XYZ file of C-alpha atoms in Angstrom:
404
model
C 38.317 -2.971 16.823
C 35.115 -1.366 17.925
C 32.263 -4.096 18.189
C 28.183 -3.965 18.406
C 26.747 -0.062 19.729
C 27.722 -0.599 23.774
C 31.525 -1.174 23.299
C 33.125 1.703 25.322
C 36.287 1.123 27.910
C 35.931 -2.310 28.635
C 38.373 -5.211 28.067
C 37.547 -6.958 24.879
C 38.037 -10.212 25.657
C 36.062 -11.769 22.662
C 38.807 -9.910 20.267
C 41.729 -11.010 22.748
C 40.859 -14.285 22.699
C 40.171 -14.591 18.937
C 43.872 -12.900 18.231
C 44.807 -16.076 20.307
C 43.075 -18.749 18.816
C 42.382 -17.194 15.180
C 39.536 -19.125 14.432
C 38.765 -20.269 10.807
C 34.682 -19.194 11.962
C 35.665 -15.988 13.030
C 35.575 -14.140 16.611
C 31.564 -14.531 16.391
C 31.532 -17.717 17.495
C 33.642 -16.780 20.667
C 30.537 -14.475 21.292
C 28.285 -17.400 21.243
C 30.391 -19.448 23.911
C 30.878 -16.803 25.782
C 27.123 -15.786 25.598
C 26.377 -19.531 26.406
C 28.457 -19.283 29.636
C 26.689 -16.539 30.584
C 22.948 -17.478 30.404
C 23.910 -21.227 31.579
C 26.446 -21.494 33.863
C 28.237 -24.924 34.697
C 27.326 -26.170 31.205
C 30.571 -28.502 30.612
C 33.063 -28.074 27.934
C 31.987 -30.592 25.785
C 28.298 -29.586 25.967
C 29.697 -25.911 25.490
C 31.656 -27.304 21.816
C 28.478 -29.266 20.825
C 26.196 -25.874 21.388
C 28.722 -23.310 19.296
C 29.725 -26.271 16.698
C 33.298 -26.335 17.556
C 35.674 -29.913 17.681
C 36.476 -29.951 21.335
C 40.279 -29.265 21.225
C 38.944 -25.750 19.314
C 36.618 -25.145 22.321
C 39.066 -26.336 25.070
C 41.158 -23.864 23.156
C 38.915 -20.768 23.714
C 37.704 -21.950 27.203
C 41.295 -22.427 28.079
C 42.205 -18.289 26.898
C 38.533 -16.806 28.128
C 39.693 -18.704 31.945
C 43.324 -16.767 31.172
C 42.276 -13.206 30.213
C 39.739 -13.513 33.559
C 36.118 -13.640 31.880
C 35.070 -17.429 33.007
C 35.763 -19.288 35.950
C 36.108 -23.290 35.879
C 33.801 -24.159 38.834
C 31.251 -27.417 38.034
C 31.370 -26.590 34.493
C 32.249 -23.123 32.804
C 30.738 -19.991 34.541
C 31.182 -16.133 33.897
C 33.661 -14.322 36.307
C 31.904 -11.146 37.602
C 34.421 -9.011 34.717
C 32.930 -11.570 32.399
C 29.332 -10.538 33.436
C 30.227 -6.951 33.114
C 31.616 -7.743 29.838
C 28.602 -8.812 28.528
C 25.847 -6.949 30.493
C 27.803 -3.295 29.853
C 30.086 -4.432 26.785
C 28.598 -6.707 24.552
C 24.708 -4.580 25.552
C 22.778 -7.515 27.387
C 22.341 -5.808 30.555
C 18.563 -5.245 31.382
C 17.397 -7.750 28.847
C 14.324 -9.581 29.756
C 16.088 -12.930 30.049
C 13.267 -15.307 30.065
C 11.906 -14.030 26.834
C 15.115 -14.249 25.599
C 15.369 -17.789 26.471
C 11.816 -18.877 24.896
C 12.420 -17.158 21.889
C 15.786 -18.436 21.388
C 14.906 -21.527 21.994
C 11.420 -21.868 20.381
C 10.369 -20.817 17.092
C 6.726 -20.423 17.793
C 7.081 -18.840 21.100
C 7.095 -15.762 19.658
C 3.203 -16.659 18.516
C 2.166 -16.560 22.636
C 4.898 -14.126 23.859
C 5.029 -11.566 21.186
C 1.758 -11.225 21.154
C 1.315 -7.770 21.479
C 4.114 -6.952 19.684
C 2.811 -8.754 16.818
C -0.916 -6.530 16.541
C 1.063 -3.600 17.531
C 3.065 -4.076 14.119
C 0.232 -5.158 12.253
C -1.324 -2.021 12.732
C 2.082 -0.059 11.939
C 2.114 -2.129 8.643
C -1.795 -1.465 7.921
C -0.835 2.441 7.488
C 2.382 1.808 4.950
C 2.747 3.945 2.117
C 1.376 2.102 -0.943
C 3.959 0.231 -2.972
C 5.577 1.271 -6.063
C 5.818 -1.773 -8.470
C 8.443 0.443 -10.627
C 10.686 -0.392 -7.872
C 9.832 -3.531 -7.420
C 8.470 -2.801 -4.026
C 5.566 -5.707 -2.531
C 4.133 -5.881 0.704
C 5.532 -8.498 3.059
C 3.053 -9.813 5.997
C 3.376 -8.392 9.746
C 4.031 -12.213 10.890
C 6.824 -12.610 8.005
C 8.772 -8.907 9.147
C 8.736 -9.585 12.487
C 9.883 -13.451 11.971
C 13.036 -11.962 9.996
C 13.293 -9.717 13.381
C 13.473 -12.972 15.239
C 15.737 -14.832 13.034
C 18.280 -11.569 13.202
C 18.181 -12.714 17.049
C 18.825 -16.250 17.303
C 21.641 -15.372 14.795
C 23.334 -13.148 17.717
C 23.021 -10.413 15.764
C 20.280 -8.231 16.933
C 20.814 -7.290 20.765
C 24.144 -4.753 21.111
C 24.462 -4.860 17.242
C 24.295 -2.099 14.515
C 21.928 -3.735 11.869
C 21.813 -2.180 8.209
C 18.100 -2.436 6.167
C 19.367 -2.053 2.362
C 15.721 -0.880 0.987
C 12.950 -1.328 3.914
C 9.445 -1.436 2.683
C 8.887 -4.156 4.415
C 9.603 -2.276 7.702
C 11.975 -5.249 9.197
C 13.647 -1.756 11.159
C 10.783 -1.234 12.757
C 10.294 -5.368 13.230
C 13.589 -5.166 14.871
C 13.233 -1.925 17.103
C 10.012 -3.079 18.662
C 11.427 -6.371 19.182
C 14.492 -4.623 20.741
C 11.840 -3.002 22.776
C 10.233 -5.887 24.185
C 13.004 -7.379 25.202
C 14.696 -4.276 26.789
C 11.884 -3.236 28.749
C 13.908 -0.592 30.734
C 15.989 0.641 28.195
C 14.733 3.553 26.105
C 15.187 2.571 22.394
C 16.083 -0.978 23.640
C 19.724 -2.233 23.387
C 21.027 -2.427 19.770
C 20.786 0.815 16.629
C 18.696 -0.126 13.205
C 19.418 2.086 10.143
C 17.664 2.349 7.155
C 18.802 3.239 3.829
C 16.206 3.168 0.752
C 15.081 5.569 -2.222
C 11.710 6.075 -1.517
C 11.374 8.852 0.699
C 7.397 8.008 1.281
C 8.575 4.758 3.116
C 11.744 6.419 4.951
C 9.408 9.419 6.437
C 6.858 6.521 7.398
C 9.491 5.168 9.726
C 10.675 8.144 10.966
C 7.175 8.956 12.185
C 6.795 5.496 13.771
C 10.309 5.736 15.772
C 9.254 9.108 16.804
C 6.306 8.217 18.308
C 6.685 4.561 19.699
C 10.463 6.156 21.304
C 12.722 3.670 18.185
C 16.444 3.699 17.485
C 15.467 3.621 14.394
C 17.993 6.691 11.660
C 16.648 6.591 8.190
C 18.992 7.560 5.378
C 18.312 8.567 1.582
C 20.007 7.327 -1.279
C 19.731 5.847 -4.512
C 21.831 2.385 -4.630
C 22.761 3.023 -7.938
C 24.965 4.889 -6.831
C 27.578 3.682 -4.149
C 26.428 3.597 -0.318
C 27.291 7.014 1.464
C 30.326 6.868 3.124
C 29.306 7.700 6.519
C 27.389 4.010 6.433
C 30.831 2.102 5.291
C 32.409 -0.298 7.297
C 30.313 -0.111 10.746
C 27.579 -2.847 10.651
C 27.401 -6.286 12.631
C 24.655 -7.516 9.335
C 22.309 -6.316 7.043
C 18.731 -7.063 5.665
C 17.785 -6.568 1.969
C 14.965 -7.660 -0.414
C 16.308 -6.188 -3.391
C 14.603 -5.948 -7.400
C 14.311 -9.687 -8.127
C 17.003 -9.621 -11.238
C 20.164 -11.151 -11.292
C 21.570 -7.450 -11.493
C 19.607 -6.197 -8.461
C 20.574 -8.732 -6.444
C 24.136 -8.233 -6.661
C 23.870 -4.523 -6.885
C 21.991 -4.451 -3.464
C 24.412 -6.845 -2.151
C 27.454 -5.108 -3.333
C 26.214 -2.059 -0.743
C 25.062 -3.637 2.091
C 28.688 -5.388 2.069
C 30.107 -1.425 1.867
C 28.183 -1.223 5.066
C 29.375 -4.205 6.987
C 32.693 -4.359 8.911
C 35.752 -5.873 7.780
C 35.146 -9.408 9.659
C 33.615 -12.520 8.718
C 31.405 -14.298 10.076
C 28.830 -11.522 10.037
C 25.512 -12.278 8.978
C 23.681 -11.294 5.565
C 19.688 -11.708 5.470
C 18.767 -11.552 1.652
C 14.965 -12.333 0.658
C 14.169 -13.037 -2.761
C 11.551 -15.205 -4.839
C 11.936 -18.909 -5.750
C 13.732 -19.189 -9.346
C 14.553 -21.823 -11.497
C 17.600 -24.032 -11.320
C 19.620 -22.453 -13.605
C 18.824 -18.509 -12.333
C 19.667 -20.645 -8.722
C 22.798 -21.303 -10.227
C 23.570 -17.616 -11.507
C 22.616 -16.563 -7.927
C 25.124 -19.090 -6.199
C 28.061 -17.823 -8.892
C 27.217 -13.890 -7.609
C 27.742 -15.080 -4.179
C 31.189 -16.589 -4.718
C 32.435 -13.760 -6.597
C 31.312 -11.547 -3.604
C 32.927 -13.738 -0.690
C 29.783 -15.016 0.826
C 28.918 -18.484 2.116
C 25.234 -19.711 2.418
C 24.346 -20.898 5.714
C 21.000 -21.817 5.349
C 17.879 -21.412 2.788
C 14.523 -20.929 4.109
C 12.188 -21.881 1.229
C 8.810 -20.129 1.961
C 10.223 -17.928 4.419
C 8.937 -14.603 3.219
C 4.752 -14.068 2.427
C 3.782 -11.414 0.610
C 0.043 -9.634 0.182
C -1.415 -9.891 -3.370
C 1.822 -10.812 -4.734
C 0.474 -13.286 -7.625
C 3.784 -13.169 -9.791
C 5.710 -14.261 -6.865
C 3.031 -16.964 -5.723
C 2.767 -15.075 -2.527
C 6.079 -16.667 -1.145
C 9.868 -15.831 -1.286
C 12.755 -17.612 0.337
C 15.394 -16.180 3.450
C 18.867 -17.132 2.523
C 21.312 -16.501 5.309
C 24.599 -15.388 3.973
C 27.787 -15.352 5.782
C 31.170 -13.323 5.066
C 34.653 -14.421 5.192
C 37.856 -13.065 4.236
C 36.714 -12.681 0.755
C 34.097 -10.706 0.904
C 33.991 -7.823 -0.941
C 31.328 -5.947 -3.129
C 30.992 -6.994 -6.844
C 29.656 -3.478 -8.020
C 31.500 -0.634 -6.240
C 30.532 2.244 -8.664
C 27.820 4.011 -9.998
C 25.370 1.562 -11.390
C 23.654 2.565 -14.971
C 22.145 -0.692 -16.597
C 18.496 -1.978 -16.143
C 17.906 -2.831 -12.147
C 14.299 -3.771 -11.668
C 12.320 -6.059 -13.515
C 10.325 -3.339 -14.979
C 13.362 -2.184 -16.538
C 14.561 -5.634 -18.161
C 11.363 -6.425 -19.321
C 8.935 -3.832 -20.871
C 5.459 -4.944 -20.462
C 1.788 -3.695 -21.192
C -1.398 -4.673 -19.406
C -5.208 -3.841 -20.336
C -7.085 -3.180 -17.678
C -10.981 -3.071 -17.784
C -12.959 -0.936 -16.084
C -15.291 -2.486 -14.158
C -18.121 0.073 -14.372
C -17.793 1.456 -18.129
C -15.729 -1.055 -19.681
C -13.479 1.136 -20.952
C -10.155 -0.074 -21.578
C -7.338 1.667 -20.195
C -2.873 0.762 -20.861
C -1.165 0.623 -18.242
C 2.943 -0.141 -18.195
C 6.663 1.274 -17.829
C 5.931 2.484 -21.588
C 2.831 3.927 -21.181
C 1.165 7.339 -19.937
C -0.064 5.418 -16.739
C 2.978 3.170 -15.618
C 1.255 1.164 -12.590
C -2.099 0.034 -11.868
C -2.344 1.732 -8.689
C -1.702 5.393 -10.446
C -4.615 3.912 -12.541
C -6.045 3.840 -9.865
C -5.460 7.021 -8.508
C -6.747 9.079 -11.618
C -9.306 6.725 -12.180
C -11.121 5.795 -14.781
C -10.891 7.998 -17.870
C -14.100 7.876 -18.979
C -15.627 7.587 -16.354
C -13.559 8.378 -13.083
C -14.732 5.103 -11.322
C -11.340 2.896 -9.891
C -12.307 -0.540 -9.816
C -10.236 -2.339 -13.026
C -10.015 -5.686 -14.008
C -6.914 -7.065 -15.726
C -7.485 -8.679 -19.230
C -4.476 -9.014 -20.694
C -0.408 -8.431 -20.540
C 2.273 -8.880 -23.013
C 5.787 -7.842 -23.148
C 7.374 -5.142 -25.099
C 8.722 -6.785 -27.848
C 5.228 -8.421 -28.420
C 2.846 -6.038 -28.334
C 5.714 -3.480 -29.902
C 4.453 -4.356 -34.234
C 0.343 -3.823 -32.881
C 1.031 -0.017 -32.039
């Protein structure tokens, strides 16, 4: 089975040693202990078990098959053999990586503040130039710091660096995130060592990164599609993980879901990076019952992971939750898609805005002539062309519906 974007005509000894053992966890953890043998050698077998969360017969286990097919060596503790280092330098895409960064950023979670540095005002400028968002889609704009700490966490999840990585929707740039990232660490690789793809609606965002890849030299390969319908087939089945922040319903999450798994290979294991606001218990619950019925496991919830620019309905702050598949996994919605999908859609709502000149009143929502405040905005005032508005009021549909 072809693995990661470097895999060419050498022995796969991750996917020989996992037909071996046939780990519960899946060949990715044979990755990481090969990965760990690599970047420190003579680390002993129990310290090797402790690091990739193994009981020690499991680890003895792999050590015992990786020392067999010829990729480690047993010399004062566990070591790469030079096929081994070949493996993962030419195979697995780690050759030319900048390997103390690597280490600081794997191993610190605010090292990225003093070694990223310039990586970090490079992308805040990128970000400073986005298209505006379009609250119809349920777009908001995340902060440079909180795309380029879901780059990070992609890495110390092993599955950035010789990976394909899927964004499902991308106004929050993560591809680019990720491909500068890539960049930084790769320093003598053009385009860095791992391929980002993008599929989203909005072509205003997708042309955006297109221009940005061009011009700062990113493997970054934009695609255009509307999710409600199913994900192209050229994207099926090829990706090592994906990234989505999908329309905050019920409905939008599992609809985005549903094609980012189309995307992913058959494995599990594989990492799934879904951002969405903090909900109540019981929407929690809903959430938790999608994810069973799609064959994912939660690995870990970042509350206040995500921080988003003038996003008052949100509070500013969504949470990461790191999915993982297994052999369940499959897509809950694998057709066309024709109920409501973004919030604008399941609830109809009005809001008065006030000019701040005039004081003319203007209505502004998904029922109106004007749908969004920014296309307000935009036209301006319409009595008197100024675009500075004040909101006074909002109701939903159904309230406002007998005052018409």
């Amino acid at each position: 089975m072809k693995r990661g974007v470097h895999m060419r005509n050498y022995r796969n000894y991750i996917e020989e040693t996992y037909r071996q053992v046939q780990l519960q966890e899946g060949p990715q953890v044979i990755e990481q202990f090969l990965l760990h043998c690599y970047f420190q050698p003579g680390l002993p077998g129990k310290e090797l078990a402790r690091k990739v969360m193994l009981p020690v017969p499991v680890a003895t286990a792999i050590k015992k098959e990786l020392i067999k097919a010829g990729a480690l060596q047993a010399r004062n503790g566990l070591a790469c053999t030079e096929d081994g280092l070949a493996y993962v330098e030419n195979g697995l895409g780690f050759g030319g990586l900048d390997r103390t960064l690597y280490s600081k950023l794997m191993q610190d979670e605010s090292a990225w503040k003093n070694e990223l540095a310039d990586v970090y005002n490079e992308l805040e400028s990128i970000l400073s130039e986005r298209p505006q968002v379009n609250v119809q889609l349920d777009q908001a704009k995340c902060t440079a710091e909180t795309s380029l700490r879901r780059a990070l966490l992609c890495l110390r999840n092993h599955a950035l660096v010789g990976k394909k990585v899927l964004c499902v929707g991308d106004d929050d740039l993560v591809s680019v995130s990720l491909a500068l990232l890539l960049k930084r660490l790769f320093p003598g690789k053009a385009g860095g060592a791992g391929k980002i793809e993008v599929v989203d609606i909005d072509q205003r965002f997708l042309q955006y990164i297109r221009d940005v890849a061009q011009q700062r030299n990113l493997a970054i390969q934009c695609h255009h599609a509307d999710l409600r319908e199913p994900l192209p087939a050229r994207l099926h089945r090829q990706f090592d993980c994906f990234f989505t922040d999908p329309p905050y319903t019920l409905q939008g999450m599992s609809l985005f879901l549903s094609r980012g798994i189309s995307g992913l290979q058959p494995r599990k294991g594989l990492p799934v990076f879904l951002s969405f606001a903090h909900k109540s218990p019981d929407f929690t619950l809903q959430m938790q019952q999608q994810f069973v019925q799609a064959g994912l496991s939660v690995r870990e919830v970042l509350s206040h992971f995500n921080e988003y620019e003038g996003a008052q309905l949100l509070g500013g702050k969504g949470q990461m939750i790191v999915l993982v598949t297994t052999e369940q996994t499959a897509p809950i919605v694998k057709e066309a898609y024709r109920k409501p999908l973004y919030t604008g859609e399941e609830v109809r709502s009005r809001r008065l805005y006030r000019c701040k000149r005039c004081a003319q009143v203007a209505k502004v929502g998904g029922n109106e002539r004007v749908k969004t405040i920014e296309a307000l905005k935009s036209k301006g005032c319409p009595r008197c062309r100024q675009t500075r508005f004040e909101l006074i009021s909002r109701c939903s549909a159904a309230r406002h519906a007998d005052h018409d």
